[in-house]
Every structure is written in C-alpha cells, then in structure tokens.
Coordinates of C-alpha atoms in Angstrom, one line a residue:
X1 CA -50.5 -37.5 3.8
X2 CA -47.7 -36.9 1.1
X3 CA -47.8 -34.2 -1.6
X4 CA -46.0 -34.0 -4.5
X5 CA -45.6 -30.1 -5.3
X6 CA -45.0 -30.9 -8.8
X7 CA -46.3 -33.4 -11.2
X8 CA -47.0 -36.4 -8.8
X9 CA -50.0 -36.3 -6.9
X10 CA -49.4 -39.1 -4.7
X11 CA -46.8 -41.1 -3.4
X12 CA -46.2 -43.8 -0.7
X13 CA -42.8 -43.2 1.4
X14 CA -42.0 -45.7 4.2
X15 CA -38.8 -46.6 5.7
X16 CA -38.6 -50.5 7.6
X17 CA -35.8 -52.3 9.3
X18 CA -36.1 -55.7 10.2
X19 CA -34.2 -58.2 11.3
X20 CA -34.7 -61.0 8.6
X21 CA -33.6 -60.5 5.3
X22 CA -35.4 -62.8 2.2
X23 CA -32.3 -62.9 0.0
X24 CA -34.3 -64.4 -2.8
X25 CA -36.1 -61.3 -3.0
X26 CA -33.7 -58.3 -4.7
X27 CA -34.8 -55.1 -3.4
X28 CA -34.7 -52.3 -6.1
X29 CA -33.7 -49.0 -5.9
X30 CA -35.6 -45.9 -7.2
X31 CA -33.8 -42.2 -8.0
X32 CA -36.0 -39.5 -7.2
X33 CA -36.1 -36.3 -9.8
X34 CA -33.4 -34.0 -8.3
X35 CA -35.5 -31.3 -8.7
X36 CA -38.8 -31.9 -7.9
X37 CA -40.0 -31.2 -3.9
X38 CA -41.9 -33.4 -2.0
X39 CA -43.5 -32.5 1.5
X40 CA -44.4 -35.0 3.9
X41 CA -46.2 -34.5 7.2
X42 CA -44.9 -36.2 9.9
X43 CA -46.4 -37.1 13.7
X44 CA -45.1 -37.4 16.7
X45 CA -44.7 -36.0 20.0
X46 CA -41.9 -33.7 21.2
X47 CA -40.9 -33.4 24.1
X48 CA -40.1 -30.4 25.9
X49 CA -39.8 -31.6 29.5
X50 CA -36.7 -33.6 28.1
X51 CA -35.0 -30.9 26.1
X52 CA -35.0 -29.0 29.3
X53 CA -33.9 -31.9 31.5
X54 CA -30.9 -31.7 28.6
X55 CA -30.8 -28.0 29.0
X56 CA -29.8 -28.6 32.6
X57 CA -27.3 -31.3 32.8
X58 CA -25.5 -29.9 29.7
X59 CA -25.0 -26.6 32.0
X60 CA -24.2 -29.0 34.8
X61 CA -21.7 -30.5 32.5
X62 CA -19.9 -26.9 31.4
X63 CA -20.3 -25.6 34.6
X64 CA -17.4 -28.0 35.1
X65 CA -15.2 -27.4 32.9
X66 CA -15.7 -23.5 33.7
X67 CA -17.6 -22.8 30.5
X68 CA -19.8 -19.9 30.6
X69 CA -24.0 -21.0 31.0
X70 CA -25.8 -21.1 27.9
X71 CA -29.6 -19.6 27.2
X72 CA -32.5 -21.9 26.0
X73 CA -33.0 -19.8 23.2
X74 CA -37.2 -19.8 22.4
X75 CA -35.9 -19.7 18.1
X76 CA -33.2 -22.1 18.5
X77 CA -34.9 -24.6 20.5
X78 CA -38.0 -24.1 17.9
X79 CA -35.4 -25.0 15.2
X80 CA -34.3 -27.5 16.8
X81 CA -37.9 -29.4 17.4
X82 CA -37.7 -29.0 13.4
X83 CA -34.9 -30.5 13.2
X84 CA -35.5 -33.8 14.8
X85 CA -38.9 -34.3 13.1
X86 CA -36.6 -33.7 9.9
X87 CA -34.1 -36.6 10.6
X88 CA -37.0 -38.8 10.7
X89 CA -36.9 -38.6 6.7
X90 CA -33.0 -37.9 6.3
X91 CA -30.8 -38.2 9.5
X92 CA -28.5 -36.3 8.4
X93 CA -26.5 -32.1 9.2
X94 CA -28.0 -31.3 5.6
X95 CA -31.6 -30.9 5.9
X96 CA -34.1 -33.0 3.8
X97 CA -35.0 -29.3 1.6
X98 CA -31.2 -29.5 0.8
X99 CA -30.0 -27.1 3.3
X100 CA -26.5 -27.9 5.2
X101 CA -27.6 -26.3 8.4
X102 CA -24.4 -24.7 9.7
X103 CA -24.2 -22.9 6.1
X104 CA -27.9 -21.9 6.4
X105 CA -27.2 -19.6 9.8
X106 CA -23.5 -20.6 10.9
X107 CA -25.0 -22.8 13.5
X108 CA -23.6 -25.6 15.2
X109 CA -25.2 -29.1 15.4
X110 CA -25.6 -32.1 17.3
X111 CA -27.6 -34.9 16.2
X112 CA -28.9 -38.3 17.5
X113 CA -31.0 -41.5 17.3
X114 CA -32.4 -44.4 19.0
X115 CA -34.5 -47.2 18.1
X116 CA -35.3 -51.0 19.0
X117 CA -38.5 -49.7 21.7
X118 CA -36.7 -48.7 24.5
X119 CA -36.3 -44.8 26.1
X120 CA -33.6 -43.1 24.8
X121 CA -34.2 -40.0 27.4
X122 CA -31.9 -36.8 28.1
X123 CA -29.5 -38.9 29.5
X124 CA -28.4 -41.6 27.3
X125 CA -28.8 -39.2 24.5
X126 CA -26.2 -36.8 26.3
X127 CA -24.1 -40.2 27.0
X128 CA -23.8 -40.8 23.5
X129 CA -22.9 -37.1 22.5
X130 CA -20.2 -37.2 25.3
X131 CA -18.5 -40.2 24.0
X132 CA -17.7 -38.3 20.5
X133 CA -15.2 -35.7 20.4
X134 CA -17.0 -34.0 17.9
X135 CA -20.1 -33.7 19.9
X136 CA -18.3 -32.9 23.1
X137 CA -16.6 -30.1 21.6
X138 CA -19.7 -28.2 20.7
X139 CA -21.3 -28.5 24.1
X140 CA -18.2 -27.6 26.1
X141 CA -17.6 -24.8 23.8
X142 CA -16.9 -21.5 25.4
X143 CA -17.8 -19.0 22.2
X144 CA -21.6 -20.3 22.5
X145 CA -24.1 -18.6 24.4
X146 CA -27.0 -20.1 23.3
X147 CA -28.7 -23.2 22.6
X148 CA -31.8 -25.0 21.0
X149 CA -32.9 -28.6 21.8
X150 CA -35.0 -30.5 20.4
X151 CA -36.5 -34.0 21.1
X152 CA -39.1 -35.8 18.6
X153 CA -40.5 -39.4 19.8
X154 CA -42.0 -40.8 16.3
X155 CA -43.6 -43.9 18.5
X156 CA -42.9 -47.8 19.1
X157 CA -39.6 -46.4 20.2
X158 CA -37.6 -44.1 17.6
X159 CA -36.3 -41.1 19.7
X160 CA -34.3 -37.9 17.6
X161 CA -32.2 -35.3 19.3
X162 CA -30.9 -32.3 18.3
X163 CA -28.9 -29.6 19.8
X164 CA -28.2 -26.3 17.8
X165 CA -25.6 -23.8 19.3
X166 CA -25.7 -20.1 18.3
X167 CA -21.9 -19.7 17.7
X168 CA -21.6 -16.6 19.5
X169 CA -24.6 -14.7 18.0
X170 CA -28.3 -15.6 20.3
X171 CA -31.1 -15.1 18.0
X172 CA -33.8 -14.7 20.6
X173 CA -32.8 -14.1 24.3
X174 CA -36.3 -14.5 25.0
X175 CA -37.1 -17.8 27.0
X176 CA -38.1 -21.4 25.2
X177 CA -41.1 -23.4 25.9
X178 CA -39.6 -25.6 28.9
X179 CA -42.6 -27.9 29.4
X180 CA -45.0 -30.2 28.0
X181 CA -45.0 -32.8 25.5
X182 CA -46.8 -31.7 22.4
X183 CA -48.7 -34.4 20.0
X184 CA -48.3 -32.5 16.6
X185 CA -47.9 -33.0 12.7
X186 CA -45.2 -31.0 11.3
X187 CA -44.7 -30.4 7.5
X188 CA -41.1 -31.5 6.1
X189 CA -40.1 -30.5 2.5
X190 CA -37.9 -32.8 0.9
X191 CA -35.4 -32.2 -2.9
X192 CA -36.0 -35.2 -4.5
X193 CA -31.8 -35.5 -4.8
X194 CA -31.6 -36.5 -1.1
X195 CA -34.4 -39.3 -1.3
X196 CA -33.2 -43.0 -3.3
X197 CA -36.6 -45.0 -2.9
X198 CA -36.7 -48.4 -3.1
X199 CA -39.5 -51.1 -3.4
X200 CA -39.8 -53.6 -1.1
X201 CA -40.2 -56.7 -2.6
X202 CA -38.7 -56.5 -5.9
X203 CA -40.6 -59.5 -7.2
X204 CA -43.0 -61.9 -5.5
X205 CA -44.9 -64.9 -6.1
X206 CA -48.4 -65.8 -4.3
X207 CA -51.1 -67.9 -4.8
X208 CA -54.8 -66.9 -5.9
X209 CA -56.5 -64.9 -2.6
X210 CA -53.2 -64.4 -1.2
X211 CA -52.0 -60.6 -0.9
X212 CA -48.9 -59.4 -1.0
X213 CA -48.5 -55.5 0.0
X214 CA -45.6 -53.6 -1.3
X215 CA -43.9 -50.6 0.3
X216 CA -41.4 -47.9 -0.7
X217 CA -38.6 -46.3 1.4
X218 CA -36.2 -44.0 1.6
X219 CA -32.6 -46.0 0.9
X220 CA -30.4 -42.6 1.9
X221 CA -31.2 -42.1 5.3
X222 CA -28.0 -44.3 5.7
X223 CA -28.0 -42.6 9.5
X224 CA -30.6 -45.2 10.5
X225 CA -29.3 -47.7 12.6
X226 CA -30.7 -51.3 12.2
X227 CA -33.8 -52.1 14.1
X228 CA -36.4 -54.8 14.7
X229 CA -39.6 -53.7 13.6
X230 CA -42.2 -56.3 13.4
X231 CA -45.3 -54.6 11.5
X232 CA -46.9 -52.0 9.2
X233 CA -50.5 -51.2 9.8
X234 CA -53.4 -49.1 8.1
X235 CA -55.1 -47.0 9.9
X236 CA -59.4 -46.7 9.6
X237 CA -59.3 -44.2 7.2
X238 CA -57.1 -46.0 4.7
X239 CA -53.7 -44.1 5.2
X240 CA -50.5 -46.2 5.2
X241 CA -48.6 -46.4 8.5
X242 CA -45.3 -47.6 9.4
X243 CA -43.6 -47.8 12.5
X244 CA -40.4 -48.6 10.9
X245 CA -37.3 -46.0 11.2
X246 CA -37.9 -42.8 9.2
X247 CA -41.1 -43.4 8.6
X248 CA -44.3 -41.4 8.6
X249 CA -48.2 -41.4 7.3
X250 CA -48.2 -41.7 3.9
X251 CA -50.5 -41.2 0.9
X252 CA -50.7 -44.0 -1.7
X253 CA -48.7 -44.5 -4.7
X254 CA -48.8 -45.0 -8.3
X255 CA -50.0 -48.6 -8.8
X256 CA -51.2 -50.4 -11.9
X257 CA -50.9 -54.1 -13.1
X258 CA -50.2 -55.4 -16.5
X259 CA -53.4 -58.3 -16.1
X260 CA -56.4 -57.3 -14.0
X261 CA -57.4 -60.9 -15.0
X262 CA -54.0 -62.3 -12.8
X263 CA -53.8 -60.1 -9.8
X264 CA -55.5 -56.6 -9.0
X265 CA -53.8 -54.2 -7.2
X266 CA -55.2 -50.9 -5.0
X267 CA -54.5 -47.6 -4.6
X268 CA -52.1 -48.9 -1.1
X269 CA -49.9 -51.3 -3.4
X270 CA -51.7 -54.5 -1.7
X271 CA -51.9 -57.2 -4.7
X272 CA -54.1 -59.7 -4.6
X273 CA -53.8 -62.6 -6.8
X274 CA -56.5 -63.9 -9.1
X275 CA -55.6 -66.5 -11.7
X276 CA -52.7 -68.4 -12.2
X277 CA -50.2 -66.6 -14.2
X278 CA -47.6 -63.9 -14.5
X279 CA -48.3 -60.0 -14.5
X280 CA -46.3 -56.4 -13.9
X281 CA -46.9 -54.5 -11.3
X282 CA -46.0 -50.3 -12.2
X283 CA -45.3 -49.3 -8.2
X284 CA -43.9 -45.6 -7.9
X285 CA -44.1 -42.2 -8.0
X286 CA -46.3 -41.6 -10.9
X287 CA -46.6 -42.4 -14.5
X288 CA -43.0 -40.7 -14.9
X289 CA -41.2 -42.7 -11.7
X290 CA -41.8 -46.1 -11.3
X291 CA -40.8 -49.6 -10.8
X292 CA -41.8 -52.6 -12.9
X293 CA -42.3 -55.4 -10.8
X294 CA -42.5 -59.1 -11.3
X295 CA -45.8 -60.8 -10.2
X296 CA -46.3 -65.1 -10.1
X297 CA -49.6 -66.1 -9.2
X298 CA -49.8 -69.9 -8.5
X299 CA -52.4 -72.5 -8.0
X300 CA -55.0 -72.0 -5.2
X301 CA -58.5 -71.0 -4.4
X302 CA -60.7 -68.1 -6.2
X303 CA -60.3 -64.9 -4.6
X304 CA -62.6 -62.7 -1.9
X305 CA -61.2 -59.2 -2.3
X306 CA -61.9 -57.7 1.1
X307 CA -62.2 -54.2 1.7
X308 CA -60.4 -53.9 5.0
X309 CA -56.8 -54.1 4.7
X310 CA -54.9 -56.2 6.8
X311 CA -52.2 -56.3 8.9
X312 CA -48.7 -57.6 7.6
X313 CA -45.2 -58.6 8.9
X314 CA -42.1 -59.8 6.8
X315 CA -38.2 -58.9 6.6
X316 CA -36.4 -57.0 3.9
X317 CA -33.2 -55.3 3.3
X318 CA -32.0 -52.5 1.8
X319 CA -30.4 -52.3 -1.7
X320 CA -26.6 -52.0 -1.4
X321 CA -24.2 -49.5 -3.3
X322 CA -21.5 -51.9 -3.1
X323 CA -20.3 -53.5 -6.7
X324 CA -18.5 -56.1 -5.6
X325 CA -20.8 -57.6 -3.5
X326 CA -23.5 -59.7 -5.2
X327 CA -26.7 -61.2 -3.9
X328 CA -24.6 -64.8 -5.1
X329 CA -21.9 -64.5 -2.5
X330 CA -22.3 -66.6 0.9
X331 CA -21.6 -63.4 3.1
X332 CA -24.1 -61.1 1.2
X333 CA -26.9 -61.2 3.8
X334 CA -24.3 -61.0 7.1
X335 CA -22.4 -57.6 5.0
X336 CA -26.6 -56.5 4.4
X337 CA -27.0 -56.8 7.9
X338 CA -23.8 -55.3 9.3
X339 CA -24.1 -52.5 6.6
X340 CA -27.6 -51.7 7.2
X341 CA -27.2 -51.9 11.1
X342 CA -24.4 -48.9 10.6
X343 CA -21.9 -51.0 12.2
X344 CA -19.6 -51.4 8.7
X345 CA -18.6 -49.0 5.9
X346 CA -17.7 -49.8 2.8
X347 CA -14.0 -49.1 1.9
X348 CA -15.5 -46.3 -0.4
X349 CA -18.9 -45.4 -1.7
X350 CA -19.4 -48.4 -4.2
X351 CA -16.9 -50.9 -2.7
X352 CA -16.9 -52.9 0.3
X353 CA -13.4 -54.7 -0.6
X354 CA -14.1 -57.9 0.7
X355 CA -11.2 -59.8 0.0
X356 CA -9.2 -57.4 1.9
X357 CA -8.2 -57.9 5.2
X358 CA -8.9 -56.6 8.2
X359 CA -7.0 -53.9 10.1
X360 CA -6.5 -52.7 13.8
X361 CA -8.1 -49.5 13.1
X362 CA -11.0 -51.5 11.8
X363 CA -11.2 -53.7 14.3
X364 CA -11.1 -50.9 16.9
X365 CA -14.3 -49.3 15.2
X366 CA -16.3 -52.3 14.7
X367 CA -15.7 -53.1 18.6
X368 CA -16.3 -49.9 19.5
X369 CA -19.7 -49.7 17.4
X370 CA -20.8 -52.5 19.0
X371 CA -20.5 -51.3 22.5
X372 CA -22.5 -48.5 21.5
X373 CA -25.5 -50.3 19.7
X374 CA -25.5 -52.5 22.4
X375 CA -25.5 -50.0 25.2
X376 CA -27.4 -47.1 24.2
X377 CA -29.1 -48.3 21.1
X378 CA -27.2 -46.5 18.5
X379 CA -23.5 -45.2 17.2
X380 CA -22.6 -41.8 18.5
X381 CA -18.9 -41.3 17.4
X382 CA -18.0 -39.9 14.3
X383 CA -13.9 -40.4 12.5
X384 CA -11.4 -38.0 13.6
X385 CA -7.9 -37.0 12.5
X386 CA -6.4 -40.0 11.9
X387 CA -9.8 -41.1 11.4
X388 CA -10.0 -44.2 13.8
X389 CA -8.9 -41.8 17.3
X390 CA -12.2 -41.2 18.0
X391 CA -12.5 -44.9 18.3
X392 CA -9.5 -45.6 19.8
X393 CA -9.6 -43.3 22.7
X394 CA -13.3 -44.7 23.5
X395 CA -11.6 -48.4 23.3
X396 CA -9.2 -47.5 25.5
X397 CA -11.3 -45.1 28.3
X398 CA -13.5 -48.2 27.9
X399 CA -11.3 -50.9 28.8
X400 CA -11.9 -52.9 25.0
X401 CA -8.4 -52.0 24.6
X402 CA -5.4 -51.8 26.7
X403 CA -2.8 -51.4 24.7
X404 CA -1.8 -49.6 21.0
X405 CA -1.3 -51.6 18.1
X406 CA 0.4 -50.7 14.4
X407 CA -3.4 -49.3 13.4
X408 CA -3.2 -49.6 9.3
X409 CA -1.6 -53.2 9.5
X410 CA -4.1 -56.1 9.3
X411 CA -5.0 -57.6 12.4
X412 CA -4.3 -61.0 13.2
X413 CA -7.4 -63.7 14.8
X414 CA -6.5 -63.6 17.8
X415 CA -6.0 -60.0 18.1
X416 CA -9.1 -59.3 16.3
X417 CA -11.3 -61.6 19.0
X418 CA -9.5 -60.2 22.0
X419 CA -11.0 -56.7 20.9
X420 CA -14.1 -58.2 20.7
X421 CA -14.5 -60.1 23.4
X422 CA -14.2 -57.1 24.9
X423 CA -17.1 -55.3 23.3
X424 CA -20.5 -56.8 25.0
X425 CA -20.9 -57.4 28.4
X426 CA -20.4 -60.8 29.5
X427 CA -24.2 -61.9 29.8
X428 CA -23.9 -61.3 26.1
X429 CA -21.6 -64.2 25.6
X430 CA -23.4 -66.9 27.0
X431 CA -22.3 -70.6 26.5
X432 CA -23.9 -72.3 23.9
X433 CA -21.0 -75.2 23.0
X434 CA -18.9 -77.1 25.8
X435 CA -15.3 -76.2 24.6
X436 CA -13.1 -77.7 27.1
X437 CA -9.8 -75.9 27.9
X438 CA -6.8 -76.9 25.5
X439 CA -9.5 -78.4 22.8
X440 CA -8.2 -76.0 20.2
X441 CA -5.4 -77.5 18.8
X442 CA -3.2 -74.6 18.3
X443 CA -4.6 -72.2 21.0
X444 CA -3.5 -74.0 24.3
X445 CA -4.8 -72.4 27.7
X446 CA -0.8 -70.6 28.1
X447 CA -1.5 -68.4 25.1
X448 CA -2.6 -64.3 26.1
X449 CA -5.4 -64.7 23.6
X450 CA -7.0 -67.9 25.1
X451 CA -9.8 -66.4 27.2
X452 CA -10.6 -63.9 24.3
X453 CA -10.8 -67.1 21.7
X454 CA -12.3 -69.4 24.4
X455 CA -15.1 -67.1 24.6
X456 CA -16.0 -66.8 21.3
X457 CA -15.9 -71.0 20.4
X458 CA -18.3 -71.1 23.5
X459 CA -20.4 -68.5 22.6
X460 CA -21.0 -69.5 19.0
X461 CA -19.3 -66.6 17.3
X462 CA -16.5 -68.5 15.9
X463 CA -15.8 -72.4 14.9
X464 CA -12.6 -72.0 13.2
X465 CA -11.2 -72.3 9.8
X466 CA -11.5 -76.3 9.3
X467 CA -12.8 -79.4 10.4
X468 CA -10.5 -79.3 13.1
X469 CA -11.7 -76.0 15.0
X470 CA -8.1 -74.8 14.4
X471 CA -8.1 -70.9 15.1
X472 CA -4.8 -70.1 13.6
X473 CA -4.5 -67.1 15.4
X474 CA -1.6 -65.7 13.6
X475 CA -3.5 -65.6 10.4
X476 CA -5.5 -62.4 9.2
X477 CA -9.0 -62.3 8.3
X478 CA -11.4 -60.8 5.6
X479 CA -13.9 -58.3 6.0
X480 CA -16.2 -60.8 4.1
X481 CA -15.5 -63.2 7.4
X482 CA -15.7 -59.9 9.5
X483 CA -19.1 -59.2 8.3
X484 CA -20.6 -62.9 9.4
X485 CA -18.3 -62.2 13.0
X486 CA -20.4 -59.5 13.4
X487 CA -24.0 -60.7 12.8
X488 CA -23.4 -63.6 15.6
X489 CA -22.0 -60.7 18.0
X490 CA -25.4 -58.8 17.4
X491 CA -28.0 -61.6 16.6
X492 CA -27.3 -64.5 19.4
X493 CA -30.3 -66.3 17.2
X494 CA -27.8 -66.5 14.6
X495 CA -24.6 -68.3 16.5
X496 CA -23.7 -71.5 16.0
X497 CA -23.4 -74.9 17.9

C-alpha cells in the first residue's frame, strides 16, 4: 500500500511501458508537491546468491589488473539491497528521499537495469558495467576496500543492480549475508520533487457497461528503458498491481466523476459507463492534486457493475518534455518510442531539435545503444569527456566502427546506415523486400556503402527519399527521420515492404 505522510491519504502510483502507443490519447502530466513525502512499499525478491556470484568475478576481474581484493561489507551490501528496491521508483544516483548517495556517505555507485522477461544475472549485469568507463573505473579502483551489492528482482522480468564502494573507509568489516534469496517488502520514501505523475489515458470514450481503468505513473524515472509489458492485474484483496517498470502495489487514488448518472467510478480508477453522455473524471492525489479528465459515454447496453475487477491490457506513452514536438507531427509516436526506450535525448531538456541534422557522434551513440538494448536488455554507458568517447571506443572495440570520422559534422546516409548496419546481429536484419543488386539508382553494387544500404532496403528499415527508392547517400538526415530509423531497427513489426 501507499501512504501519503501528509495530507493525502491515498494514492495510486504505477509505472507501464508498452510497446503500442494510442496517439489519439494525450497523456497528461501531474507535478507532485515538492515538499510533501510519500512512502511506498515495494516487493520483490533479492537476491543474495547473485550479489555474491558478483562479489567473486568482480575480484576475479581486479585480481587482474593487480587491484587489491575488496570485502563484502555486511552495511554496504545491506545498502546496497536498498538501493536497488529504490531504483524501482526513481533509477537514478540521487535517491527517491532526495539524497545524492555519494554526498550522503562519500560512496561510490554503480547502478543497473534490465527488463523485457529475461535474466539479467551477475554476469550480464557485470558485462554491461564493464562496457562503461565510468562503471569500470569504480570496480577496478585501487583506493576501495570494500563493497556492497545488491540485486532486487521486482518479477515478470525487471532485474536492479547496485554496487556501492567504500572509497577507502569500510564501514563494517564484518561479513554480508552471502546466500539466499529473500521474498520481502521494503518501505521507500519518496520527495514529492523527484516524482512527475502522469495519468494514463488522458481522455477516453466507451460505451455503456464498458470500463475503462485509469492508472498513474511516475514520468521521471527517465532511467527506465522501454519494455513490453502486456498487463496490470488486481490482486484478491483489491490492491492495484502492475508489472510494468518501476512499479509496485499500490493503494487507490483520489477518484470522483462529475455525473454518477453517466459513468461511476471506484475507489481503483475503473470507470464504468452508464448513460450516454459526457462527464469529468477528478483522478489524483487528493482533493488538492488532481487531474480532470474527459469522459464520452456512447450508445450501448445498460450496465452490470461487477464487483470483481478485471483484467486489462492496452498501450500508452509517456508525456514528453520536448516543445517542439507536437502530438500533430508525423514522427511524434517513432521520437515517443525512441525517447521513452532511452535510445534518444533531446538536444536539451525541452528540445529535441528535430529539423537538425544528424551528426557522427550521434550516430555513434544511437548505434551503440542499440547494441546494448539488443544484447543485454538495457544501455549501460554513460557520456564522457568529449561526451560521445564512451561511445566511440565501444563502436570501435565492437567492430560497429572501424574508422574515425569528423564527430560534430552531420553525417551523411550512407554513413549513417553503415554504422547501423552494424549494430544488430545479422538475424536481426532478415529479408523482408527482394532488392536486387544495382536496383538503387544512385547506389550501384561498386560503392563502399552498398552492403550497409543494401541491408537496410531489404530489411525494411529504409525505402528512400522518393518514389524512385533513390538513397542519395551524400545527403544528411534529420533526427525527425532518425527517430522513425530507429523504431524499424528495434520493432521488426514495424518495417516496411
């Protein structure tokens, strides 16, 4: 259950990423009060055997590199377990309650994700935090003598690790718990400046007996990578539950509708409609936070209200920050997608630039995230100094690359789809359209790029820029463009024949 501590009783807090989007439907975006705490209680399982199966092969791994062996410190590692319960609500080194976690005890930490169903064990999680410098560094560093680790399994295939070094100064020499994995509810608190809800869907129309059930989420735990997750559920005793990313149980929240007469609405934010007609839903926080939503009930049969609630499934996306990006413009749902999927940033907080073109470095980054979702399930490299080096040096030690290129100049197509033909394994660019050699105009079988470009016209990823199928592979392209590239890389139910 969630507790407000102050003022609001009851709340509902869930966190979903699907794969469809509805882009009729506009998701809006609620502030919570800066100042007010809210604790959730989340459950999971974490998992002890596989912090300590991390203990060892990270020892293995500075063993190598003649670091000195680090203690599993019994504090650290407890703080650690914490910890990745905590990034379940806000993946992020500042903790939900506010806290940056290196200023709380001049710790170090590492921090990880997986989702999509499958395992992301010791291994894959250690992968990942070897392929970013910033991540490597603190593991091979030889000034720490002690470490926490912590693994939390939220269910249907969301995994969290976290490692904490000591910097120099153990807090407990004595030994961690090294085995086991531990069902348990732990209690998160929350500043209300760190969570952004948003309702899911901002408006809706259903017939009489229909339902419609509404949810809010958490629209800053931009660490969340995009995910399929197929349902929400309640469970016998009337609690909310969502499997979705950064999710937990949930208490309900403030509902209330304009017109009991049009559509009633319970204390989970199911609707079900009544009488034709138009009402407004109030779905929030409490009677000082809330969301007006718009309710159409059309024609249809008189309803049964049924006590049990019922299963659902449907897409949504999240609310973006970006201003020049409208729900009107033709790329909207594939820049969604990409954004919510952490594979694309905007060119600041509230601008995605779309109009501008694409550069090397960019093209680098969004090839290199891409080998990463694909491979282990989420993106584990972080910008450097220049910021794309990181990227680049992963490109390169991973053969997407094999040569430099002028980084901050835009790329041309035919550069751009070398890189990423480069960043999926070739099962992932199965043929879909017969493209027979020399069929593009002005890419003949002679030119370097050819194989890169052929690839992509097979696979569906790209059709060119008229009628013609023309590449024009000198040309530059827009992130707008960039945006839609990168859905049909990801989503092969989205290519085109």
């Amino acid at each position: 259950m969630l507790r407000k501590t102050r003022k609001v009783l009851s709340i509902i807090f869930a966190f979903l990423l699907l794969l469809a989007f509805l882009p009729q439907i506009r998701t809006t975006a609620l502030t919570a009060i800066d100042n007010d705490i809210y604790t959730f209680e989340v459950s999971g399982t974490f998992d002890y055997d596989g912090a300590y199966e991390m203990f060892t092969q990270l020892n293995f791994l500075r063993a190598s590199v003649d670091a000195p062996y680090l203690i599993l410190d019994k504090n650290l590692s407890e703080l650690a377990m914490q910890r990745a319960a905590e990034c379940a609500i806000y993946f992020s080194h500042t903790r939900p309650s506010g806290i940056d976690v290196s200023a709380e005890a001049g710790f170090s930490e590492n921090i990880s994700s997986s989702h999509g169903g499958k395992s992301y064990n010791a291994d894959a999680s250690l992968k990942s935090f070897m392929a970013s410098h910033n991540h490597k560094t603190n593991m091979l560093n030889p000034s720490h003598r002690a470490v926490g680790i912590g693994c939390f399994n939220q269910g249907n295939g969301d995994f969290y690790w976290v490692q904490i070094f000591d910097n120099g100064k153990t807090v407990s020499p004595a030994p961690a718990d090294t085995h086991g994995k531990l069902q348990e509810t732990r209690s998160i608190t929350a500043l209300g400046n760190l969570l952004t809800l948003g309702v899911f869907p901002g408006s809706a129309s259903i017939k009489a007996r229909e339902k419609q059930e509404f949810i809010i989420y958490n629209a800053k735990n931009k660490g969340i990578p995009y995910s399929l997750r197929p349902s929400l559920d309640f469970d016998k005793n009337g609690v909310f539950e969502s499997y979705g990313c950064g999710t937990c149980q949930i208490a309900p929240s403030y509902c209330k509708t304009s017109d009991s007469g049009i559509a009633i609405i319970d204390r989970f934010a199911v609707v079900t409609g009544k009488n034709v007609g138009q009402a407004i839903l109030e779905i929030g926080l409490g009677d000082t936070l809330y969301k007006n939503i718009s309710l159409t009930v059309l024609a249809g049969e008189s309803p049964i209200v049924e006590e049990n609630n019922e299963q659902l499934s449907f897409p949504f996306s999240l609310l973006l920050p970006f201003s020049d990006v409208c729900e009107s413009d033709w790329f909207y749902e594939d820049v969604a997608k990409a954004y919510e999927s952490g594979l694309i940033n905007g060119t600041s907080a509230t601008t995605f630039s779309p109009n501008d073109y694409l550069t090397y470095a960019e093209a680098v980054k969004l090839a290199v995230c891409m080998f990463q979702k694909y491979s282990i399930g989420s993106v584990a490299l972080d910008n450097s100094d220049p910021w794309y080096q990181n990227y680049v040096d992963f490109a390169q030690a991973n053969s997407i690359i094999s040569q430099d290129y002028l980084w901050n100049t835009s790329a041309t197509r035919a550069a751009y789809m070398e890189i990423f033909a480069n960043a999926l394994p070739e099962s992932a660019f199965f043929e879909i359209n017969t493209v027979k050699d020399n069929a593009i105009a002005d890419v003949p079988m002679t030119s370097p790029y050819a194989a890169a470009i052929y690839k992509l016209y097979r696979a569906g990823i790209v059709q060119g820029v008229d009628a013609d199928h023309n590449c024009d592979p000198t040309a530059n392209i827009r992130r707008s463009e960039v945006a839609t590239i990168l859905t049909r890389m990801m989503d092969d139910t989205t290519r085109i024949r």
